[in-house]
mmCIF file of C-alpha atoms and ligand atoms in Angstrom:
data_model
loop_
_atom_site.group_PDB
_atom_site.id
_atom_site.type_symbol
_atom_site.label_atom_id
_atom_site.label_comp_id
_atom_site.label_asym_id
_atom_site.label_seq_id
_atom_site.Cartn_x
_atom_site.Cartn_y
_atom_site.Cartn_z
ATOM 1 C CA UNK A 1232 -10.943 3.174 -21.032
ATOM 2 C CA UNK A 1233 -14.369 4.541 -21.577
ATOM 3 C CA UNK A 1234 -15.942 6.276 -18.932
ATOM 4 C CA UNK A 1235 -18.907 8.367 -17.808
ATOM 5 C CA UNK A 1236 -17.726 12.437 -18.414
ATOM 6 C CA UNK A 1237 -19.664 13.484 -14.884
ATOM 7 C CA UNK A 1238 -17.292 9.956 -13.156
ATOM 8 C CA UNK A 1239 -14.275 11.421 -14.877
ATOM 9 C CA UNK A 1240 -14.573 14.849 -13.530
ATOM 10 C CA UNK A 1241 -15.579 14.104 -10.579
ATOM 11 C CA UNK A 1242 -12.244 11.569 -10.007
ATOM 12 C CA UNK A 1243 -10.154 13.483 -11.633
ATOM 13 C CA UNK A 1244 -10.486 16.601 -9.832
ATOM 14 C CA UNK A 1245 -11.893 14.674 -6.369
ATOM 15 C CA UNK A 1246 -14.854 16.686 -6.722
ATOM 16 C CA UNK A 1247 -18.610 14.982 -6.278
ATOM 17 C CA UNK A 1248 -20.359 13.657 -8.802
ATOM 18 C CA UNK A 1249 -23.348 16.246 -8.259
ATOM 19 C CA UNK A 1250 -20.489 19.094 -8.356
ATOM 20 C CA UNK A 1251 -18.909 17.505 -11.815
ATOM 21 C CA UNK A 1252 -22.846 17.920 -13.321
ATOM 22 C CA UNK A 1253 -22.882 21.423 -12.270
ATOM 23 C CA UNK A 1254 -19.739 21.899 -13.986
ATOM 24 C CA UNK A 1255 -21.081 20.425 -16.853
ATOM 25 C CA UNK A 1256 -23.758 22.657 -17.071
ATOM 26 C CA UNK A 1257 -22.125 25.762 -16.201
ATOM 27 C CA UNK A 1258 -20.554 25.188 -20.014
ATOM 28 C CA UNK A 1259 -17.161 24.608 -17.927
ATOM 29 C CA UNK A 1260 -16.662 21.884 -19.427
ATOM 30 C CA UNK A 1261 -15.030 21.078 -22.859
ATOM 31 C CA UNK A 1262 -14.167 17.532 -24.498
ATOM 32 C CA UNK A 1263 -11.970 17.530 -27.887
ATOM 33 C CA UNK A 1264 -12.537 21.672 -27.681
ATOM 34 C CA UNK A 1265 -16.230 21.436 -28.027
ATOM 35 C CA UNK A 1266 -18.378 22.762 -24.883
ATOM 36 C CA UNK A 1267 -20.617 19.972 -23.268
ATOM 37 C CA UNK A 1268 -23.701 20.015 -21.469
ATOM 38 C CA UNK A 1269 -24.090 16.264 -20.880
ATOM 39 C CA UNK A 1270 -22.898 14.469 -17.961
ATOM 40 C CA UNK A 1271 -23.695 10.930 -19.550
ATOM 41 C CA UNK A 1272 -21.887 10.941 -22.632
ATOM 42 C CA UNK A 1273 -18.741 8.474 -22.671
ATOM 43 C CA UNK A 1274 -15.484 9.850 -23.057
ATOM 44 C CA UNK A 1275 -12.441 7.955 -23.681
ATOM 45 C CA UNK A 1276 -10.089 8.581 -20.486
ATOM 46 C CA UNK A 1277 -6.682 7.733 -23.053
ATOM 47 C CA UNK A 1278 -7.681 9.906 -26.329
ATOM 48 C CA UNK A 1279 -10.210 12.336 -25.224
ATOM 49 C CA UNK A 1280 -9.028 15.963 -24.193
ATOM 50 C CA UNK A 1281 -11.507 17.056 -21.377
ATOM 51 C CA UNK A 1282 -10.588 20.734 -19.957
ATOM 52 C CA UNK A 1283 -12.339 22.020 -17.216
ATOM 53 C CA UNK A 1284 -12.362 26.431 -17.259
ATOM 54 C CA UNK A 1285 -9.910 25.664 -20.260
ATOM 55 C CA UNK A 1286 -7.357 23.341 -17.536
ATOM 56 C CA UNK A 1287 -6.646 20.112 -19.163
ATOM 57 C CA UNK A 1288 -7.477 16.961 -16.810
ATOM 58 C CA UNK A 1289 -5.579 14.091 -16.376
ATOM 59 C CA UNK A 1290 -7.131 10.883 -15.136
ATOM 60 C CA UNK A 1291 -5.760 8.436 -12.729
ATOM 61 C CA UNK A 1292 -7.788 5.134 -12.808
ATOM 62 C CA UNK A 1293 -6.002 4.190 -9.294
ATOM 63 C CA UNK A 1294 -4.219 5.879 -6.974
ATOM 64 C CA UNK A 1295 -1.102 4.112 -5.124
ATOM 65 C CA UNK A 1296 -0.165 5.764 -1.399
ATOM 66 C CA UNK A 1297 3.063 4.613 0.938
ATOM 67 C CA UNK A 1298 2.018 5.880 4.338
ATOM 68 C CA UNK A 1299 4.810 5.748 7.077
ATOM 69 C CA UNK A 1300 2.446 4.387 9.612
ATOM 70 C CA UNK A 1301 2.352 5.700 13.256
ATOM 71 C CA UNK A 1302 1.987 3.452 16.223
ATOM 72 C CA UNK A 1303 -0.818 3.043 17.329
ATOM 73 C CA UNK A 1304 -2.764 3.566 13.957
ATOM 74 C CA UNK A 1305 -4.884 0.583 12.429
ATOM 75 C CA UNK A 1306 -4.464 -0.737 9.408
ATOM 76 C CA UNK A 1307 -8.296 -1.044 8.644
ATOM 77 C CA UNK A 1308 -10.483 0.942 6.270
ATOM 78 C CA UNK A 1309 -12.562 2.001 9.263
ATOM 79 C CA UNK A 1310 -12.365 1.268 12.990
ATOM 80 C CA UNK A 1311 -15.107 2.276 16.016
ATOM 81 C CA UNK A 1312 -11.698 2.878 18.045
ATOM 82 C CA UNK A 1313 -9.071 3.811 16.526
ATOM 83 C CA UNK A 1314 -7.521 5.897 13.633
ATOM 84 C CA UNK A 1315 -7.095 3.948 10.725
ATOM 85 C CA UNK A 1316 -4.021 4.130 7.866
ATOM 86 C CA UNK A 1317 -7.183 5.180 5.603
ATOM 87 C CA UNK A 1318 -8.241 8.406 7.915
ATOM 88 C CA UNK A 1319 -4.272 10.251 7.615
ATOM 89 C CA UNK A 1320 -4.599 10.354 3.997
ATOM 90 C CA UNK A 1321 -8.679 10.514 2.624
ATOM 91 C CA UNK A 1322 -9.536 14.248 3.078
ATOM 92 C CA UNK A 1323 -7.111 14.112 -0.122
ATOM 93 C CA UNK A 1324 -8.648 11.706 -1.741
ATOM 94 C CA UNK A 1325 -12.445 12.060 -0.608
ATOM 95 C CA UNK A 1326 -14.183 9.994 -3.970
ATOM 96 C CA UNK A 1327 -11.410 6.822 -3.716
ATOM 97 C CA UNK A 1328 -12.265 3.391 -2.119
ATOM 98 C CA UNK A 1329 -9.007 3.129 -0.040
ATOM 99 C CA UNK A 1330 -7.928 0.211 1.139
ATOM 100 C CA UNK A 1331 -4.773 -0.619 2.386
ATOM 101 C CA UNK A 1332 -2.474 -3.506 0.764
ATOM 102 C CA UNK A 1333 -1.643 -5.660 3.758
ATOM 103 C CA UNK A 1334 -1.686 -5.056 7.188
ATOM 104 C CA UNK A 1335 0.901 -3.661 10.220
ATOM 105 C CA UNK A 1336 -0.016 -4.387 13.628
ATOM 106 C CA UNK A 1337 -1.339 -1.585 15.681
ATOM 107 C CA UNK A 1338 2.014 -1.547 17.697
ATOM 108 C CA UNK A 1339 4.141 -1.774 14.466
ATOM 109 C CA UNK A 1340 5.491 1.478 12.228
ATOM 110 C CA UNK A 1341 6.476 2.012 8.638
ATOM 111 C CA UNK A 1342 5.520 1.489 5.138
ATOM 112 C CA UNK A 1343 1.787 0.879 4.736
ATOM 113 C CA UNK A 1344 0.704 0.468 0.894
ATOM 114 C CA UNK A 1345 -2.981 2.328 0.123
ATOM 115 C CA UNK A 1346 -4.869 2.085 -2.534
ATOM 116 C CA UNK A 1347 -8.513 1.400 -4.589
ATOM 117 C CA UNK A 1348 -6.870 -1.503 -6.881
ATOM 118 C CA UNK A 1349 -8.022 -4.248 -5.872
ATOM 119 C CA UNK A 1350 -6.347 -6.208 -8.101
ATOM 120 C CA UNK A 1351 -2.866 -4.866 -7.350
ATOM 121 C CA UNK A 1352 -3.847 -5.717 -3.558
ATOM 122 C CA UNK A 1353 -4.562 -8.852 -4.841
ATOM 123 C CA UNK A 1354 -1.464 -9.540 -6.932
ATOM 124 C CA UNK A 1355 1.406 -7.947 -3.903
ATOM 125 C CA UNK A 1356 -0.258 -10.232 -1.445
ATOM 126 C CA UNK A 1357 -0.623 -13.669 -2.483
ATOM 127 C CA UNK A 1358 2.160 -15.952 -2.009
ATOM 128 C CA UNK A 1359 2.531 -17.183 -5.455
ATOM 129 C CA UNK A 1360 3.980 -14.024 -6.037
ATOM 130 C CA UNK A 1361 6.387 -13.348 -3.245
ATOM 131 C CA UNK A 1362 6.605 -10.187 -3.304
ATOM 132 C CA UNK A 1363 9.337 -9.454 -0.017
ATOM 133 C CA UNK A 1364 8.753 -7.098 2.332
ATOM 134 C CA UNK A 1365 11.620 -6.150 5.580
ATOM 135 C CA UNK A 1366 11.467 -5.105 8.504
ATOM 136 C CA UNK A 1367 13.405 -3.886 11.486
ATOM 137 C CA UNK A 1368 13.148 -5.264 14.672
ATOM 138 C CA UNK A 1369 14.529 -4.971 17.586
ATOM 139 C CA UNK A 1370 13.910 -7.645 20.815
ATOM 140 C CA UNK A 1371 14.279 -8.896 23.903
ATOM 141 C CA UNK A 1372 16.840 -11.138 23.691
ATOM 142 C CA UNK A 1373 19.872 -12.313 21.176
ATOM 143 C CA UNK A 1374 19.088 -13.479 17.839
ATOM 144 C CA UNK A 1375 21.442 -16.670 17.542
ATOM 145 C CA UNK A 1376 22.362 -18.648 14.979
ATOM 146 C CA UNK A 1377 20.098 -20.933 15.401
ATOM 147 C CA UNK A 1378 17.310 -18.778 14.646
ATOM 148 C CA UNK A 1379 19.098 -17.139 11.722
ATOM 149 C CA UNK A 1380 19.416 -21.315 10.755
ATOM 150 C CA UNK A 1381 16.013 -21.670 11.634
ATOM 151 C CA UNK A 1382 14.583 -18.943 9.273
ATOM 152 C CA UNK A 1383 16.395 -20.148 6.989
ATOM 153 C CA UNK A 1384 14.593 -23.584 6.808
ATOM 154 C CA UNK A 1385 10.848 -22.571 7.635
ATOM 155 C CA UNK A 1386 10.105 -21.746 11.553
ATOM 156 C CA UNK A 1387 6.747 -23.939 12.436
ATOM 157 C CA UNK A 1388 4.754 -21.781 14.446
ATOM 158 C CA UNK A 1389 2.997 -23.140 17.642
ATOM 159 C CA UNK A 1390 0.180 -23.748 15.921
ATOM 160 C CA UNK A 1391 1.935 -26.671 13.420
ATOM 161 C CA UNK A 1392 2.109 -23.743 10.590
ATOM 162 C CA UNK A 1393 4.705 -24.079 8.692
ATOM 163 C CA UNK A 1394 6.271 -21.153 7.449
ATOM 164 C CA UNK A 1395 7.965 -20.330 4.225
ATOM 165 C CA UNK A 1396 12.141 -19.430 4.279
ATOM 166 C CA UNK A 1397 12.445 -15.813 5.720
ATOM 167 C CA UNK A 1398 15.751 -14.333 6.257
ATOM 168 C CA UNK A 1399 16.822 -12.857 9.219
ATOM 169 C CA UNK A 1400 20.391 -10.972 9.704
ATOM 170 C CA UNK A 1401 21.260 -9.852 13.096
ATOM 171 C CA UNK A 1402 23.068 -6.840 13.504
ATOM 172 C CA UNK A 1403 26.408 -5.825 15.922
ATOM 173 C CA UNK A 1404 24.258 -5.468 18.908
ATOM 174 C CA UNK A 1405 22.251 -8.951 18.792
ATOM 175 C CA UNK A 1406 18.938 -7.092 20.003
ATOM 176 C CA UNK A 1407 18.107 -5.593 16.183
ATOM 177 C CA UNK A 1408 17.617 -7.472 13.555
ATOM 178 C CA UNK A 1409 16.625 -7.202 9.807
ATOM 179 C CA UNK A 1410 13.848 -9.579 8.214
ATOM 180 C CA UNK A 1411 12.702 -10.483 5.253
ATOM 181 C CA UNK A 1412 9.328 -12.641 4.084
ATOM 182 C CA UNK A 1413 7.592 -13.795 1.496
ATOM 183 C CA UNK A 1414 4.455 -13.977 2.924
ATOM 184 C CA UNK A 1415 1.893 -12.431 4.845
ATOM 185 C CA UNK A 1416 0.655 -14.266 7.793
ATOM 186 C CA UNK A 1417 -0.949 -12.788 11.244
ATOM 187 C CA UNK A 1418 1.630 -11.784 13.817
ATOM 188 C CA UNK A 1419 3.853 -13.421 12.075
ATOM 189 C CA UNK A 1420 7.030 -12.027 13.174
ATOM 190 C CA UNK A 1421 6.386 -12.251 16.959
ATOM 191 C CA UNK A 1422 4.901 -15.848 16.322
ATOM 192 C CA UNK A 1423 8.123 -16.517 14.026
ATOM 193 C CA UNK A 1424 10.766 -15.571 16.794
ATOM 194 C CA UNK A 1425 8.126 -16.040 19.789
ATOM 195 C CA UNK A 1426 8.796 -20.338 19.108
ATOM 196 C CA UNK A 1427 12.669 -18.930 20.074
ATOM 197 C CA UNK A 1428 11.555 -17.204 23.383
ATOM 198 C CA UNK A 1429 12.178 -13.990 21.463
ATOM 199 C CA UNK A 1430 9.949 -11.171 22.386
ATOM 200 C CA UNK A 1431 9.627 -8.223 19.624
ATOM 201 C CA UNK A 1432 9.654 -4.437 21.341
ATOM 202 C CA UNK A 1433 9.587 -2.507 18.108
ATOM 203 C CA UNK A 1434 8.864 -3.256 14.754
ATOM 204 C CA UNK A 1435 9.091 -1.467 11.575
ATOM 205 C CA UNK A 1436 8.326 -2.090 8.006
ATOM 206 C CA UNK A 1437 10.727 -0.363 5.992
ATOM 207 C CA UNK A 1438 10.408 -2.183 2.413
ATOM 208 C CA UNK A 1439 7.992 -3.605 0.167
ATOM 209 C CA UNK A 1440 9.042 -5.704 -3.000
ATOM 210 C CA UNK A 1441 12.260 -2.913 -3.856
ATOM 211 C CA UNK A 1442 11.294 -0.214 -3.226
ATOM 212 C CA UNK A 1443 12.215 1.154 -0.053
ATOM 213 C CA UNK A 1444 10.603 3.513 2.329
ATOM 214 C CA UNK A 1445 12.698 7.734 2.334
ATOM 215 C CA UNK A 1446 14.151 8.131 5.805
ATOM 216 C CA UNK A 1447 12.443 11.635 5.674
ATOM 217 C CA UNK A 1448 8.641 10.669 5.058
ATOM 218 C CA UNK A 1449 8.199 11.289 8.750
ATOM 219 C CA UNK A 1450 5.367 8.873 10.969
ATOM 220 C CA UNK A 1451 2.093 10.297 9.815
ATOM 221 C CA UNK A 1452 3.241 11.663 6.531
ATOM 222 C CA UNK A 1453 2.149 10.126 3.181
ATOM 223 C CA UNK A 1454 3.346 10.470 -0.668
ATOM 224 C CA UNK A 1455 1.619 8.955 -3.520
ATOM 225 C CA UNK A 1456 3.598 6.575 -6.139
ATOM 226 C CA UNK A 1457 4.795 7.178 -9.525
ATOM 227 C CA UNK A 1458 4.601 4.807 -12.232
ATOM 228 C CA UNK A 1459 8.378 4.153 -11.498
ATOM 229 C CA UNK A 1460 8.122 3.744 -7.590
ATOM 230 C CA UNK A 1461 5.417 0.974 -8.215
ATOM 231 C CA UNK A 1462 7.434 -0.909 -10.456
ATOM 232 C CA UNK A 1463 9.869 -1.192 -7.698
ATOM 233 C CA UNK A 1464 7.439 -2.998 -5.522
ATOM 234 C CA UNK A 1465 6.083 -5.556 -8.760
ATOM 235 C CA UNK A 1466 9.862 -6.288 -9.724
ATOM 236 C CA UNK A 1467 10.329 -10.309 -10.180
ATOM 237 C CA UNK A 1468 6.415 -10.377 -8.606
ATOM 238 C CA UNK A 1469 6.040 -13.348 -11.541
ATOM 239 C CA UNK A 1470 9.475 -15.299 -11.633
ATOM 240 C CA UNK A 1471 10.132 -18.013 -9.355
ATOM 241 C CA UNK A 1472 12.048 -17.584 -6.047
HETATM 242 N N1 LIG B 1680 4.790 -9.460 11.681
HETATM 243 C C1 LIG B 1680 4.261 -9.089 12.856
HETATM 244 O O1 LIG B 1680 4.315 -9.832 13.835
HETATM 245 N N2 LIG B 1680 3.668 -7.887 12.939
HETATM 246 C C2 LIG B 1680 3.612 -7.018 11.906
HETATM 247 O O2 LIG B 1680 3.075 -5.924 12.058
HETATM 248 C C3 LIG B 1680 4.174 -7.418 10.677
HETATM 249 C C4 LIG B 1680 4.765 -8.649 10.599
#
């Protein structure tokens, strides 16, 4: 990819973009071994060797973040109110447009994908592609068979939605329960097992696609994704299911 040398800097080392020109002009800055003084020239981010006081750069064109998501945080880019997913992790990554890739409810915990690729964000969401995601829950009252039945065959909401099959096991106790959709809808848990009279006291995401979520990345705590970890999450994204 071809990119501005002052933009690569600057994204590369999260630096601003007036900071990466003073770089530039400082002579800190070579591309290929030869010093620069240009901000504007192109630079190509694959070939191109730019060092920076004689450290070689690396460029990431996106960055991918699982956040284990706190109660009570929003999943919003920005909120008047509340802390948002984006505020735990952006004083790391001040020059990225983070967004994150689906939503939790404010009540809800767990894995929370970030990111500034939009079409990654696009591609994990839509249906066409479902991409599962599971949760814990636990509830009010027993999951039956008739829900697990029920799940099976698309719940309708109260609304006349119809949803997609979702899988639901219940474990020993009856009051926890693991889920799994295919599909992103609005409350859709608590409006999925609300039609049985089912109330939902905790939920957690602990999943998305295949790759799962470390029991150690503690509430708050983020880690960004390799190459590997993402391909966990886009595994069988395009065959049918
Ligand atoms: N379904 C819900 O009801 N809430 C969530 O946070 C996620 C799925």
């Amino acid at each position: 990819m071809q990119t501005r040398l002052d933009k690569f800097i600057s994204e590369s080392m999260a630096v601003s973009r007036a900071d990466a020109k003073k770089l530039i002009s400082k002579s800190a800055v070579t591309v290929n071994g030869q010093a620069v003084k240009k901000s504007d020239i192109k630079i190509d981010t694959e070939t191109d060797e730019v060092k920076v006081n004689g450290k070689a750069l690396t460029h990431e064109q996106f960055v991918y973040i699982m956040l284990n998501k706190p109660e009570g945080v929003v999943s919003a880019s920005a909120d008047k109110n509340d802390v948002t997913v984006i505020d735990l992790v952006k004083d790391e990554f001040p020059r990225r447009n983070l967004f994150p890739a689906g939503r939790l409810d404010k009540t809800s915990t767990g894995f929370v994908l970030i990111t500034d690729d939009g079409q990654f964000a696009h591609d994990i969401l839509s249906p066409k592609h479902h991409v599962p995601k599971t949760y814990i829950v636990t509830v009010d009252s027993p999951v039956t068979d008739e829900v697990v039945q029920a799940f099976k065959d698309g719940v309708t909401l109260a609304d006349g939605q119809l949803m997609k099959s979702a899988t639901i096991i219940p474990y020993d106790d009856g009051y926890t329960a693991k889920i799994i959709l295919h599909q992103g809808v609005y409350h859709q848990i608590k409006r999925m097992l609300g039609v049985f009279d089912i109330g939902v006291n905790t939920l957690h995401r602990t999943t998305i696609g295949y790759l799962d979520m470390p029991d150690d990345l503690q509430p708050g705590e983020y880690i960004k994704l390799t190459p590997e970890q993402l391909s966990e999450i886009t595994k069988d994204m395009f065959t049918e299911n």
